[in-house]
Amino acid sequence: MIRIALIGCTGSIGRQTADVVRRYPERFCFSALACGHGGAAFEALCAEFSPAVALCSEGGFVPPAGTRTLKEGEEARLFEGCDVAFIAAGGFAGLKYTLLAAEAGKKIALANKESLVCGGELVMRAVREKGLDLVPVDSEHSALFQCLAFRRDAPFSKLVLTASGGPFYHLSREELARVTAADALRHPTWNMGAKITVDSATLLNKGYEVIEAKWLYDADFSQIEAVVHPESIVHSLVCFEDGAALAQLGYPDMRVPIQLALTYPERLPCEKPLDLPALGKLTFLPFPEERFPCFSLAIAAGRAGGTLPTVLNAAAEEAVHAFLGGRITFPMIAETIECALGALPRENAESYPQLCEADGKARSCAAQYLLSHGK
Ligand code: MG
C-alpha cells in the first residue's frame, strides 16, 4: 500500500489523482489531504478517503471522525506518515510544500511547475543532498522520463517538448489583441485548471516546461526545443547522439503520468490503449515564438536564473488573474511580465524567504502596472 500525501487535492490534478486512488484502492491510500480553498469538495474527499491529517489553508471545514485537522504553521506534519508527497498545488504556493517534503526526505511526485521554475536551485539542491526520488508528473516531463528509461541522469543530445499550440496558434497579433478569457479557456486537447489553460494559450506554460526540463534532466537551455503538435498524442521526445529519437505516445489523459509517477517502473492498466489507424496521422508545426512573447520572456528569465523566474511567475499569476477577470487584454499578460522583469533586479536565490520577498515585490509591481493600464 502506497500512502500518499496529496497537496492541492481539489484542483484538476488533485481530483484526477483521487480518481487513480479510487481505481486502485488496494494499491493506494491518502495519508494526508491538503488544499488552499476547500469548501464542499474538500469535505467530500476527506469523508471518502479518511486521511490521518488534513489541512485547508482558508480553514473552516469539518473533518470526519479520525482525521486530525492541521493548522497553518503545521504544514510539515502533512508528510509525516506518507511514502510519496504528491505536490499538485498550483502556483508559487506549491514550492513551500515541495521544500517541506524534501526536508522530510520523502519521494516527491511533482505536478507543481512553479517549484522548479521558481525554486529549481533550492529543490534540486535538496534532492541531491538527500538523494531523493523526484518524479515528474507533467505529461511532457513524464514522457522524457520514460524515454530516458526512468533516469534523470541519462545521456541525451536534445529534449524536444511538444506543445498543442493552444487555442490561438493560428491567430495574428491583431487577432490576439481581441481574444477573451472565455476563448482562452477553450483548450483544444487538454482539460486543465484555468491558470494553466491561459498559460497554454500564451505559451508561457511551454516556457515553464523548458525550465522544468532544464532542472530535472540537468540540461542546457540550448539542448531543449519546443515543437507544436496539435493532436497532443506524442507527449515529448528525447534525441540521442547517433540521430535516434525516442518518443512517448498516448491519449491526453493526466491519469497516466499520475499513476506512473506513483508506481514506476511498474505500470498499471489504463482504460484506453492507443488506436493508431483511428488517429490516421500526426502533425508537427514550427513553434510560434514571435507571436507569443511570454515564451521568450520565460526562457530569458530562466537563463538569467536567481530570483528572476520568481519575478516572472508572480507577475504572470497577477496578470492572468486580471485577464480572467476581464480587466486586461491578452497581450497585456506579456506586457505585465515584461514590466516586472524590467523593474526588479536579479538577485541570487539562496533561500526560500529570498524567493518569497522577490515574489511579493513582483506582485506589487505587477498590481501597480495592472491598475494603471487595465480597463
Ligand atoms: Mg505539460
mmCIF file of C-alpha atoms and ligand atoms in Angstrom:
data_model
loop_
_atom_site.group_PDB
_atom_site.id
_atom_site.type_symbol
_atom_site.label_atom_id
_atom_site.label_comp_id
_atom_site.label_asym_id
_atom_site.label_seq_id
_atom_site.Cartn_x
_atom_site.Cartn_y
_atom_site.Cartn_z
ATOM 1 C CA MET A 1 0.000 0.000 0.000
ATOM 2 C CA ILE A 2 1.455 3.362 -1.071
ATOM 3 C CA ARG A 3 0.481 6.162 1.335
ATOM 4 C CA ILE A 4 0.134 9.476 -0.464
ATOM 5 C CA ALA A 5 0.160 12.999 0.973
ATOM 6 C CA LEU A 6 -1.750 14.919 -1.697
ATOM 7 C CA ILE A 7 -1.248 18.675 -1.681
ATOM 8 C CA GLY A 8 -3.735 20.553 -3.835
ATOM 9 C CA CYS A 9 -6.387 17.849 -3.766
ATOM 10 C CA THR A 10 -9.303 19.937 -5.070
ATOM 11 C CA GLY A 11 -7.571 21.186 -8.240
ATOM 12 C CA SER A 12 -7.623 19.473 -11.605
ATOM 13 C CA ILE A 13 -4.554 17.247 -10.990
ATOM 14 C CA GLY A 14 -5.652 16.600 -7.393
ATOM 15 C CA ARG A 15 -9.059 15.346 -8.483
ATOM 16 C CA GLN A 16 -7.501 13.091 -11.132
ATOM 17 C CA THR A 17 -5.088 11.720 -8.516
ATOM 18 C CA ALA A 18 -8.123 10.864 -6.392
ATOM 19 C CA ASP A 19 -9.519 9.056 -9.467
ATOM 20 C CA VAL A 20 -6.375 6.920 -9.666
ATOM 21 C CA VAL A 21 -6.590 6.074 -5.941
ATOM 22 C CA ARG A 22 -10.275 5.201 -6.392
ATOM 23 C CA ARG A 23 -9.420 2.864 -9.249
ATOM 24 C CA TYR A 24 -6.717 1.031 -7.251
ATOM 25 C CA PRO A 25 -7.838 1.121 -3.611
ATOM 26 C CA GLU A 26 -5.723 -1.973 -2.863
ATOM 27 C CA ARG A 27 -2.571 -0.137 -4.034
ATOM 28 C CA PHE A 28 -3.012 3.452 -2.840
ATOM 29 C CA CYS A 29 -4.416 5.439 0.045
ATOM 30 C CA PHE A 30 -4.178 9.036 1.241
ATOM 31 C CA SER A 31 -2.331 9.662 4.487
ATOM 32 C CA ALA A 32 -2.889 13.407 4.114
ATOM 33 C CA LEU A 33 -5.048 15.729 2.048
ATOM 34 C CA ALA A 34 -4.472 19.449 1.723
ATOM 35 C CA CYS A 35 -5.847 22.300 -0.329
ATOM 36 C CA GLY A 36 -5.944 26.073 -0.458
ATOM 37 C CA HIS A 37 -9.647 26.677 -0.951
ATOM 38 C CA GLY A 38 -11.639 23.653 0.058
ATOM 39 C CA GLY A 39 -15.337 24.002 0.523
ATOM 40 C CA ALA A 40 -17.667 21.078 -0.037
ATOM 41 C CA ALA A 41 -15.277 19.340 -2.460
ATOM 42 C CA PHE A 42 -12.587 19.092 0.230
ATOM 43 C CA GLU A 43 -15.016 17.817 2.849
ATOM 44 C CA ALA A 44 -16.254 15.191 0.416
ATOM 45 C CA LEU A 45 -12.689 13.984 -0.343
ATOM 46 C CA CYS A 46 -11.854 13.805 3.378
ATOM 47 C CA ALA A 47 -15.062 11.869 4.085
ATOM 48 C CA GLU A 48 -14.324 9.443 1.241
ATOM 49 C CA PHE A 49 -10.632 8.772 1.950
ATOM 50 C CA SER A 50 -10.355 9.384 5.727
ATOM 51 C CA PRO A 51 -6.781 10.712 5.705
ATOM 52 C CA ALA A 52 -4.922 10.768 9.027
ATOM 53 C CA VAL A 53 -4.385 14.515 8.675
ATOM 54 C CA ALA A 54 -5.998 17.266 6.614
ATOM 55 C CA LEU A 55 -5.258 20.928 6.037
ATOM 56 C CA CYS A 56 -7.288 23.606 4.311
ATOM 57 C CA SER A 57 -5.379 26.893 4.165
ATOM 58 C CA GLU A 58 -8.517 29.028 4.220
ATOM 59 C CA GLY A 59 -9.800 26.976 7.167
ATOM 60 C CA GLY A 60 -13.435 26.454 8.067
ATOM 61 C CA PHE A 61 -14.021 22.813 7.285
ATOM 62 C CA VAL A 62 -15.290 19.963 9.419
ATOM 63 C CA PRO A 63 -13.071 16.850 9.242
ATOM 64 C CA PRO A 64 -14.558 13.360 9.504
ATOM 65 C CA ALA A 65 -14.015 11.391 12.731
ATOM 66 C CA GLY A 66 -10.438 10.050 12.812
ATOM 67 C CA THR A 67 -8.959 12.840 10.697
ATOM 68 C CA ARG A 68 -6.872 15.414 12.526
ATOM 69 C CA THR A 69 -7.060 18.966 11.241
ATOM 70 C CA LEU A 70 -3.720 20.725 10.903
ATOM 71 C CA LYS A 71 -3.409 24.446 11.349
ATOM 72 C CA GLU A 72 -1.297 26.972 9.488
ATOM 73 C CA GLY A 73 2.314 26.508 10.572
ATOM 74 C CA GLU A 74 1.888 22.723 10.892
ATOM 75 C CA GLU A 75 2.334 22.028 7.155
ATOM 76 C CA ALA A 76 5.416 19.837 7.679
ATOM 77 C CA ARG A 77 3.232 17.329 9.539
ATOM 78 C CA LEU A 78 1.384 16.589 6.303
ATOM 79 C CA PHE A 79 4.335 14.460 5.219
ATOM 80 C CA GLU A 80 4.932 12.521 8.437
ATOM 81 C CA GLY A 81 3.091 9.334 7.524
ATOM 82 C CA CYS A 82 3.466 9.246 3.740
ATOM 83 C CA ASP A 83 5.514 7.261 1.239
ATOM 84 C CA VAL A 84 5.004 9.797 -1.554
ATOM 85 C CA ALA A 85 4.472 13.540 -1.365
ATOM 86 C CA PHE A 86 2.271 14.377 -4.342
ATOM 87 C CA ILE A 87 2.553 18.114 -4.965
ATOM 88 C CA ALA A 88 -0.380 19.205 -7.120
ATOM 89 C CA ALA A 89 -0.942 22.664 -5.639
ATOM 90 C CA GLY A 90 -0.947 25.459 -8.195
ATOM 91 C CA GLY A 91 1.403 28.414 -8.437
ATOM 92 C CA PHE A 92 4.210 29.700 -6.253
ATOM 93 C CA ALA A 93 2.256 28.398 -3.233
ATOM 94 C CA GLY A 94 3.298 24.859 -4.196
ATOM 95 C CA LEU A 95 7.016 25.490 -3.684
ATOM 96 C CA LYS A 96 6.701 25.633 0.103
ATOM 97 C CA TYR A 97 5.263 22.111 0.162
ATOM 98 C CA THR A 98 7.887 20.702 -2.212
ATOM 99 C CA LEU A 99 10.627 22.064 0.042
ATOM 100 C CA LEU A 100 8.936 20.668 3.171
ATOM 101 C CA ALA A 101 8.556 17.249 1.539
ATOM 102 C CA ALA A 102 12.227 17.338 0.510
ATOM 103 C CA GLU A 103 13.218 18.295 4.031
ATOM 104 C CA ALA A 104 11.235 15.311 5.313
ATOM 105 C CA GLY A 105 13.235 13.105 2.908
ATOM 106 C CA LYS A 106 10.196 11.868 1.009
ATOM 107 C CA LYS A 107 9.794 10.671 -2.557
ATOM 108 C CA ILE A 108 8.207 13.567 -4.446
ATOM 109 C CA ALA A 109 5.743 13.265 -7.328
ATOM 110 C CA LEU A 110 5.867 16.770 -8.737
ATOM 111 C CA ALA A 111 2.933 18.270 -10.616
ATOM 112 C CA ASN A 112 3.621 21.841 -9.462
ATOM 113 C CA LYS A 113 5.712 23.505 -12.184
ATOM 114 C CA GLU A 114 6.487 26.591 -10.133
ATOM 115 C CA SER A 115 8.507 24.505 -7.659
ATOM 116 C CA LEU A 116 11.178 24.094 -10.324
ATOM 117 C CA VAL A 117 10.534 27.297 -12.278
ATOM 118 C CA CYS A 118 10.939 29.483 -9.171
ATOM 119 C CA GLY A 119 12.795 27.221 -6.774
ATOM 120 C CA GLY A 120 14.747 24.907 -9.094
ATOM 121 C CA GLU A 121 18.042 25.698 -7.443
ATOM 122 C CA LEU A 122 16.733 25.043 -3.914
ATOM 123 C CA VAL A 123 14.681 21.976 -4.805
ATOM 124 C CA MET A 124 17.444 20.280 -6.800
ATOM 125 C CA ARG A 125 19.997 21.021 -4.080
ATOM 126 C CA ALA A 126 17.771 19.284 -1.508
ATOM 127 C CA VAL A 127 17.130 16.395 -3.894
ATOM 128 C CA ARG A 128 20.877 15.948 -4.491
ATOM 129 C CA GLU A 129 21.900 16.277 -0.864
ATOM 130 C CA LYS A 130 19.269 13.843 0.398
ATOM 131 C CA GLY A 131 19.336 11.506 -2.622
ATOM 132 C CA LEU A 132 15.585 11.898 -3.060
ATOM 133 C CA ASP A 133 13.426 10.370 -5.753
ATOM 134 C CA LEU A 134 11.907 13.293 -7.680
ATOM 135 C CA VAL A 135 9.393 12.115 -10.274
ATOM 136 C CA PRO A 136 7.794 14.436 -12.823
ATOM 137 C CA VAL A 137 4.024 14.341 -13.314
ATOM 138 C CA ASP A 138 3.796 16.980 -16.046
ATOM 139 C CA SER A 139 2.985 14.930 -19.180
ATOM 140 C CA GLU A 140 5.979 16.200 -21.187
ATOM 141 C CA HIS A 141 8.480 15.511 -18.422
ATOM 142 C CA SER A 142 6.924 12.157 -17.667
ATOM 143 C CA ALA A 143 7.386 11.360 -21.368
ATOM 144 C CA LEU A 144 11.064 12.373 -21.191
ATOM 145 C CA PHE A 145 11.477 10.301 -18.016
ATOM 146 C CA GLN A 146 10.041 7.273 -19.808
ATOM 147 C CA CYS A 147 12.200 7.809 -22.922
ATOM 148 C CA LEU A 148 15.255 8.036 -20.654
ATOM 149 C CA ALA A 149 14.356 4.672 -19.081
ATOM 150 C CA PHE A 150 13.242 6.299 -15.799
ATOM 151 C CA ARG A 151 16.560 8.016 -15.243
ATOM 152 C CA ARG A 152 17.207 11.702 -14.744
ATOM 153 C CA ASP A 153 20.957 11.381 -15.329
ATOM 154 C CA ALA A 154 20.917 9.507 -18.658
ATOM 155 C CA PRO A 155 22.871 10.962 -21.604
ATOM 156 C CA PHE A 156 20.982 12.633 -24.493
ATOM 157 C CA SER A 157 21.694 15.236 -27.136
ATOM 158 C CA LYS A 158 18.369 17.035 -27.156
ATOM 159 C CA LEU A 159 14.999 17.149 -25.389
ATOM 160 C CA VAL A 160 12.024 18.046 -27.573
ATOM 161 C CA LEU A 161 8.892 19.214 -25.764
ATOM 162 C CA THR A 162 5.653 19.010 -27.699
ATOM 163 C CA ALA A 163 3.015 21.734 -27.362
ATOM 164 C CA SER A 164 -0.583 21.634 -28.549
ATOM 165 C CA GLY A 165 -0.135 25.261 -29.613
ATOM 166 C CA GLY A 166 -3.171 26.209 -27.538
ATOM 167 C CA PRO A 167 -6.368 27.699 -28.931
ATOM 168 C CA PHE A 168 -4.655 30.693 -30.600
ATOM 169 C CA TYR A 169 -1.859 29.118 -32.638
ATOM 170 C CA HIS A 170 -3.250 30.357 -35.956
ATOM 171 C CA LEU A 171 -4.138 33.901 -34.839
ATOM 172 C CA SER A 172 -2.280 37.032 -35.936
ATOM 173 C CA ARG A 173 -1.049 39.657 -33.467
ATOM 174 C CA GLU A 174 -4.108 41.809 -34.279
ATOM 175 C CA GLU A 175 -6.481 38.930 -33.620
ATOM 176 C CA LEU A 176 -4.665 38.037 -30.389
ATOM 177 C CA ALA A 177 -5.364 41.538 -29.079
ATOM 178 C CA ARG A 178 -9.102 40.811 -29.196
ATOM 179 C CA VAL A 179 -9.377 37.335 -27.634
ATOM 180 C CA THR A 180 -11.300 36.942 -24.372
ATOM 181 C CA ALA A 181 -10.821 34.807 -21.272
ATOM 182 C CA ALA A 182 -13.622 32.509 -22.486
ATOM 183 C CA ASP A 183 -11.719 31.987 -25.773
ATOM 184 C CA ALA A 184 -8.508 31.210 -23.875
ATOM 185 C CA LEU A 185 -10.271 28.670 -21.662
ATOM 186 C CA ARG A 186 -11.297 26.585 -24.689
ATOM 187 C CA HIS A 187 -8.184 24.406 -24.849
ATOM 188 C CA PRO A 188 -8.207 22.105 -27.883
ATOM 189 C CA THR A 189 -6.867 18.918 -26.287
ATOM 190 C CA TRP A 190 -6.226 19.088 -22.532
ATOM 191 C CA ASN A 191 -8.781 19.668 -19.798
ATOM 192 C CA MET A 192 -6.961 21.654 -17.061
ATOM 193 C CA GLY A 193 -7.347 24.368 -14.440
ATOM 194 C CA ALA A 194 -7.975 27.987 -15.543
ATOM 195 C CA LYS A 195 -4.485 29.414 -14.806
ATOM 196 C CA ILE A 196 -2.594 26.737 -16.711
ATOM 197 C CA THR A 197 -5.101 26.821 -19.577
ATOM 198 C CA VAL A 198 -4.400 30.543 -20.038
ATOM 199 C CA ASP A 199 -0.658 29.793 -19.705
ATOM 200 C CA SER A 200 -1.079 27.277 -22.529
ATOM 201 C CA ALA A 201 -2.753 29.950 -24.661
ATOM 202 C CA THR A 202 0.096 32.457 -24.066
ATOM 203 C CA LEU A 203 2.662 29.612 -24.407
ATOM 204 C CA LEU A 204 4.108 30.744 -21.076
ATOM 205 C CA ASN A 205 3.405 27.187 -19.979
ATOM 206 C CA LYS A 206 5.863 25.830 -22.547
ATOM 207 C CA GLY A 207 8.488 28.285 -21.318
ATOM 208 C CA TYR A 208 7.895 26.943 -17.797
ATOM 209 C CA GLU A 209 8.286 23.421 -19.086
ATOM 210 C CA VAL A 210 11.637 24.240 -20.706
ATOM 211 C CA ILE A 211 12.858 25.496 -17.309
ATOM 212 C CA GLU A 212 11.433 22.395 -15.587
ATOM 213 C CA ALA A 213 13.254 20.153 -18.096
ATOM 214 C CA LYS A 214 16.487 22.041 -17.527
ATOM 215 C CA TRP A 215 16.400 21.288 -13.801
ATOM 216 C CA LEU A 216 15.029 17.763 -13.978
ATOM 217 C CA TYR A 217 17.463 16.477 -16.596
ATOM 218 C CA ASP A 218 20.406 18.786 -15.949
ATOM 219 C CA ALA A 219 20.101 20.102 -19.498
ATOM 220 C CA ASP A 220 21.467 23.268 -21.011
ATOM 221 C CA PHE A 221 18.823 25.604 -22.481
ATOM 222 C CA SER A 222 20.447 25.049 -25.889
ATOM 223 C CA GLN A 223 19.555 21.340 -25.606
ATOM 224 C CA ILE A 224 15.820 21.921 -25.184
ATOM 225 C CA GLU A 225 13.412 22.629 -28.042
ATOM 226 C CA ALA A 226 9.661 23.004 -28.397
ATOM 227 C CA VAL A 227 7.571 21.911 -31.366
ATOM 228 C CA VAL A 228 3.841 22.304 -31.955
ATOM 229 C CA HIS A 229 1.914 19.042 -32.179
ATOM 230 C CA PRO A 230 -1.815 19.841 -32.256
ATOM 231 C CA GLU A 231 -3.092 16.304 -31.550
ATOM 232 C CA SER A 232 -1.260 16.020 -28.172
ATOM 233 C CA ILE A 233 -0.533 12.321 -28.758
ATOM 234 C CA VAL A 234 3.284 12.469 -28.749
ATOM 235 C CA HIS A 235 3.994 13.841 -25.277
ATOM 236 C CA SER A 236 7.693 14.599 -25.874
ATOM 237 C CA LEU A 237 10.873 13.143 -27.401
ATOM 238 C CA VAL A 238 14.479 12.537 -26.493
ATOM 239 C CA CYS A 239 17.130 12.725 -29.224
ATOM 240 C CA PHE A 240 20.426 10.892 -28.904
ATOM 241 C CA GLU A 241 23.942 11.381 -30.233
ATOM 242 C CA ASP A 242 23.506 8.855 -33.074
ATOM 243 C CA GLY A 243 20.436 10.586 -34.512
ATOM 244 C CA ALA A 244 17.946 8.198 -32.921
ATOM 245 C CA ALA A 245 14.953 9.715 -31.163
ATOM 246 C CA LEU A 246 12.546 8.102 -28.713
ATOM 247 C CA ALA A 247 9.042 9.430 -28.215
ATOM 248 C CA GLN A 248 6.260 8.558 -25.780
ATOM 249 C CA LEU A 249 2.728 8.400 -27.166
ATOM 250 C CA GLY A 250 -0.697 8.214 -25.568
ATOM 251 C CA TYR A 251 -4.036 9.986 -25.401
ATOM 252 C CA PRO A 252 -4.001 13.235 -23.443
ATOM 253 C CA ASP A 253 -5.078 11.864 -20.043
ATOM 254 C CA MET A 254 -3.196 13.075 -16.961
ATOM 255 C CA ARG A 255 -4.149 9.959 -15.006
ATOM 256 C CA VAL A 256 -1.476 8.036 -16.946
ATOM 257 C CA PRO A 257 1.518 10.150 -15.805
ATOM 258 C CA ILE A 258 -0.088 10.446 -12.342
ATOM 259 C CA GLN A 259 -0.261 6.705 -11.753
ATOM 260 C CA LEU A 260 3.132 6.108 -13.377
ATOM 261 C CA ALA A 261 4.750 8.635 -11.027
ATOM 262 C CA LEU A 262 3.399 6.580 -8.127
ATOM 263 C CA THR A 263 4.360 3.105 -9.371
ATOM 264 C CA TYR A 264 7.232 3.422 -11.872
ATOM 265 C CA PRO A 265 8.929 1.332 -13.197
ATOM 266 C CA GLU A 266 5.795 -0.764 -12.760
ATOM 267 C CA ARG A 267 2.846 0.190 -14.977
ATOM 268 C CA LEU A 268 -0.814 -0.253 -14.110
ATOM 269 C CA PRO A 269 -3.554 -0.805 -16.723
ATOM 270 C CA CYS A 270 -5.331 2.275 -18.028
ATOM 271 C CA GLU A 271 -8.580 2.115 -19.905
ATOM 272 C CA LYS A 272 -7.684 3.446 -23.349
ATOM 273 C CA PRO A 273 -4.968 1.792 -25.490
ATOM 274 C CA LEU A 274 -3.743 3.819 -28.464
ATOM 275 C CA ASP A 275 -5.639 3.238 -31.740
ATOM 276 C CA LEU A 276 -3.187 4.313 -34.442
ATOM 277 C CA PRO A 277 -5.364 3.687 -37.544
ATOM 278 C CA ALA A 278 -8.134 5.741 -35.904
ATOM 279 C CA LEU A 279 -5.652 8.584 -35.391
ATOM 280 C CA GLY A 280 -4.541 8.338 -39.025
ATOM 281 C CA LYS A 281 -1.775 10.902 -38.924
ATOM 282 C CA LEU A 282 0.113 13.105 -36.521
ATOM 283 C CA THR A 283 1.267 16.615 -37.385
ATOM 284 C CA PHE A 284 4.182 18.766 -36.240
ATOM 285 C CA LEU A 285 4.463 22.517 -36.795
ATOM 286 C CA PRO A 286 7.049 25.193 -36.003
ATOM 287 C CA PHE A 287 6.871 26.800 -32.575
ATOM 288 C CA PRO A 288 5.439 30.350 -32.996
ATOM 289 C CA GLU A 289 7.804 32.178 -30.646
ATOM 290 C CA GLU A 290 7.455 35.601 -32.335
ATOM 291 C CA ARG A 291 3.695 35.946 -31.788
ATOM 292 C CA PHE A 292 3.746 34.729 -28.171
ATOM 293 C CA PRO A 293 6.273 36.822 -26.208
ATOM 294 C CA CYS A 294 5.542 35.062 -22.880
ATOM 295 C CA PHE A 295 7.577 32.071 -24.070
ATOM 296 C CA SER A 296 10.716 34.107 -24.773
ATOM 297 C CA LEU A 297 10.284 36.059 -21.531
ATOM 298 C CA ALA A 298 10.223 32.780 -19.620
ATOM 299 C CA ILE A 299 13.333 31.478 -21.371
ATOM 300 C CA ALA A 300 15.194 34.750 -20.749
ATOM 301 C CA ALA A 301 14.244 34.684 -17.049
ATOM 302 C CA GLY A 302 15.185 31.005 -16.853
ATOM 303 C CA ARG A 303 18.592 31.669 -18.395
ATOM 304 C CA ALA A 304 19.219 34.620 -16.077
ATOM 305 C CA GLY A 305 18.167 32.498 -13.075
ATOM 306 C CA GLY A 306 18.330 33.717 -9.480
ATOM 307 C CA THR A 307 15.123 35.462 -8.423
ATOM 308 C CA LEU A 308 14.049 36.397 -11.975
ATOM 309 C CA PRO A 309 11.962 33.278 -12.714
ATOM 310 C CA THR A 310 10.095 34.014 -9.460
ATOM 311 C CA VAL A 311 9.510 37.604 -10.613
ATOM 312 C CA LEU A 312 8.255 36.304 -13.963
ATOM 313 C CA ASN A 313 5.891 33.864 -12.289
ATOM 314 C CA ALA A 314 4.496 36.315 -9.738
ATOM 315 C CA ALA A 315 3.760 38.882 -12.448
ATOM 316 C CA ALA A 316 2.185 36.164 -14.591
ATOM 317 C CA GLU A 317 -0.055 34.970 -11.743
ATOM 318 C CA GLU A 318 -1.282 38.522 -11.159
ATOM 319 C CA ALA A 319 -1.742 39.255 -14.865
ATOM 320 C CA VAL A 320 -3.590 36.026 -15.640
ATOM 321 C CA HIS A 321 -5.880 36.666 -12.680
ATOM 322 C CA ALA A 322 -6.665 40.108 -14.114
ATOM 323 C CA PHE A 323 -7.172 38.664 -17.608
ATOM 324 C CA LEU A 324 -9.579 36.017 -16.269
ATOM 325 C CA GLY A 325 -11.479 38.797 -14.518
ATOM 326 C CA GLY A 326 -11.825 40.690 -17.818
ATOM 327 C CA ARG A 327 -9.668 43.572 -16.569
ATOM 328 C CA ILE A 328 -6.882 43.395 -19.176
ATOM 329 C CA THR A 329 -6.368 42.272 -22.751
ATOM 330 C CA PHE A 330 -4.478 39.127 -23.739
ATOM 331 C CA PRO A 331 -1.271 40.929 -24.907
ATOM 332 C CA MET A 332 -1.148 42.745 -21.572
ATOM 333 C CA ILE A 333 -0.249 39.491 -19.811
ATOM 334 C CA ALA A 334 3.162 39.598 -21.523
ATOM 335 C CA GLU A 335 3.440 43.360 -21.008
ATOM 336 C CA THR A 336 2.874 42.993 -17.261
ATOM 337 C CA ILE A 337 5.554 40.302 -17.033
ATOM 338 C CA GLU A 338 7.973 42.385 -19.078
ATOM 339 C CA CYS A 339 7.377 45.400 -16.852
ATOM 340 C CA ALA A 340 8.101 43.421 -13.653
ATOM 341 C CA LEU A 341 11.225 41.815 -15.140
ATOM 342 C CA GLY A 342 12.452 45.247 -16.208
ATOM 343 C CA ALA A 343 11.750 46.865 -12.848
ATOM 344 C CA LEU A 344 13.242 44.309 -10.464
ATOM 345 C CA PRO A 345 16.921 43.386 -10.372
ATOM 346 C CA ARG A 346 18.207 39.821 -10.421
ATOM 347 C CA GLU A 347 19.284 38.559 -7.040
ATOM 348 C CA ASN A 348 20.702 35.218 -6.017
ATOM 349 C CA ALA A 349 18.094 32.669 -4.964
ATOM 350 C CA GLU A 350 19.779 31.076 -1.992
ATOM 351 C CA SER A 351 16.818 30.666 0.327
ATOM 352 C CA TYR A 352 13.062 30.304 0.328
ATOM 353 C CA PRO A 353 12.484 33.610 2.203
ATOM 354 C CA GLN A 354 14.502 35.370 -0.516
ATOM 355 C CA LEU A 355 12.187 33.952 -3.156
ATOM 356 C CA CYS A 356 9.125 34.966 -1.111
ATOM 357 C CA GLU A 357 10.456 38.511 -0.975
ATOM 358 C CA ALA A 358 11.006 38.578 -4.753
ATOM 359 C CA ASP A 359 7.522 37.114 -5.222
ATOM 360 C CA GLY A 360 5.958 39.841 -3.072
ATOM 361 C CA LYS A 361 7.813 42.684 -4.780
ATOM 362 C CA ALA A 362 6.924 41.394 -8.233
ATOM 363 C CA ARG A 363 3.252 41.095 -7.266
ATOM 364 C CA SER A 364 3.107 44.723 -6.097
ATOM 365 C CA CYS A 365 4.950 45.836 -9.213
ATOM 366 C CA ALA A 366 2.523 43.903 -11.439
ATOM 367 C CA ALA A 367 -0.508 45.110 -9.471
ATOM 368 C CA GLN A 368 0.578 48.709 -9.957
ATOM 369 C CA TYR A 369 1.031 48.174 -13.685
ATOM 370 C CA LEU A 370 -2.369 46.470 -13.956
ATOM 371 C CA LEU A 371 -4.031 49.272 -12.032
ATOM 372 C CA SER A 372 -2.638 51.980 -14.297
ATOM 373 C CA HIS A 373 -3.059 50.081 -17.591
ATOM 374 C CA GLY A 374 -6.174 47.934 -17.011
ATOM 375 C CA LYS A 375 -9.744 48.679 -18.027
HETATM 376 MG MG MG B 1 2.603 19.884 -19.606
#
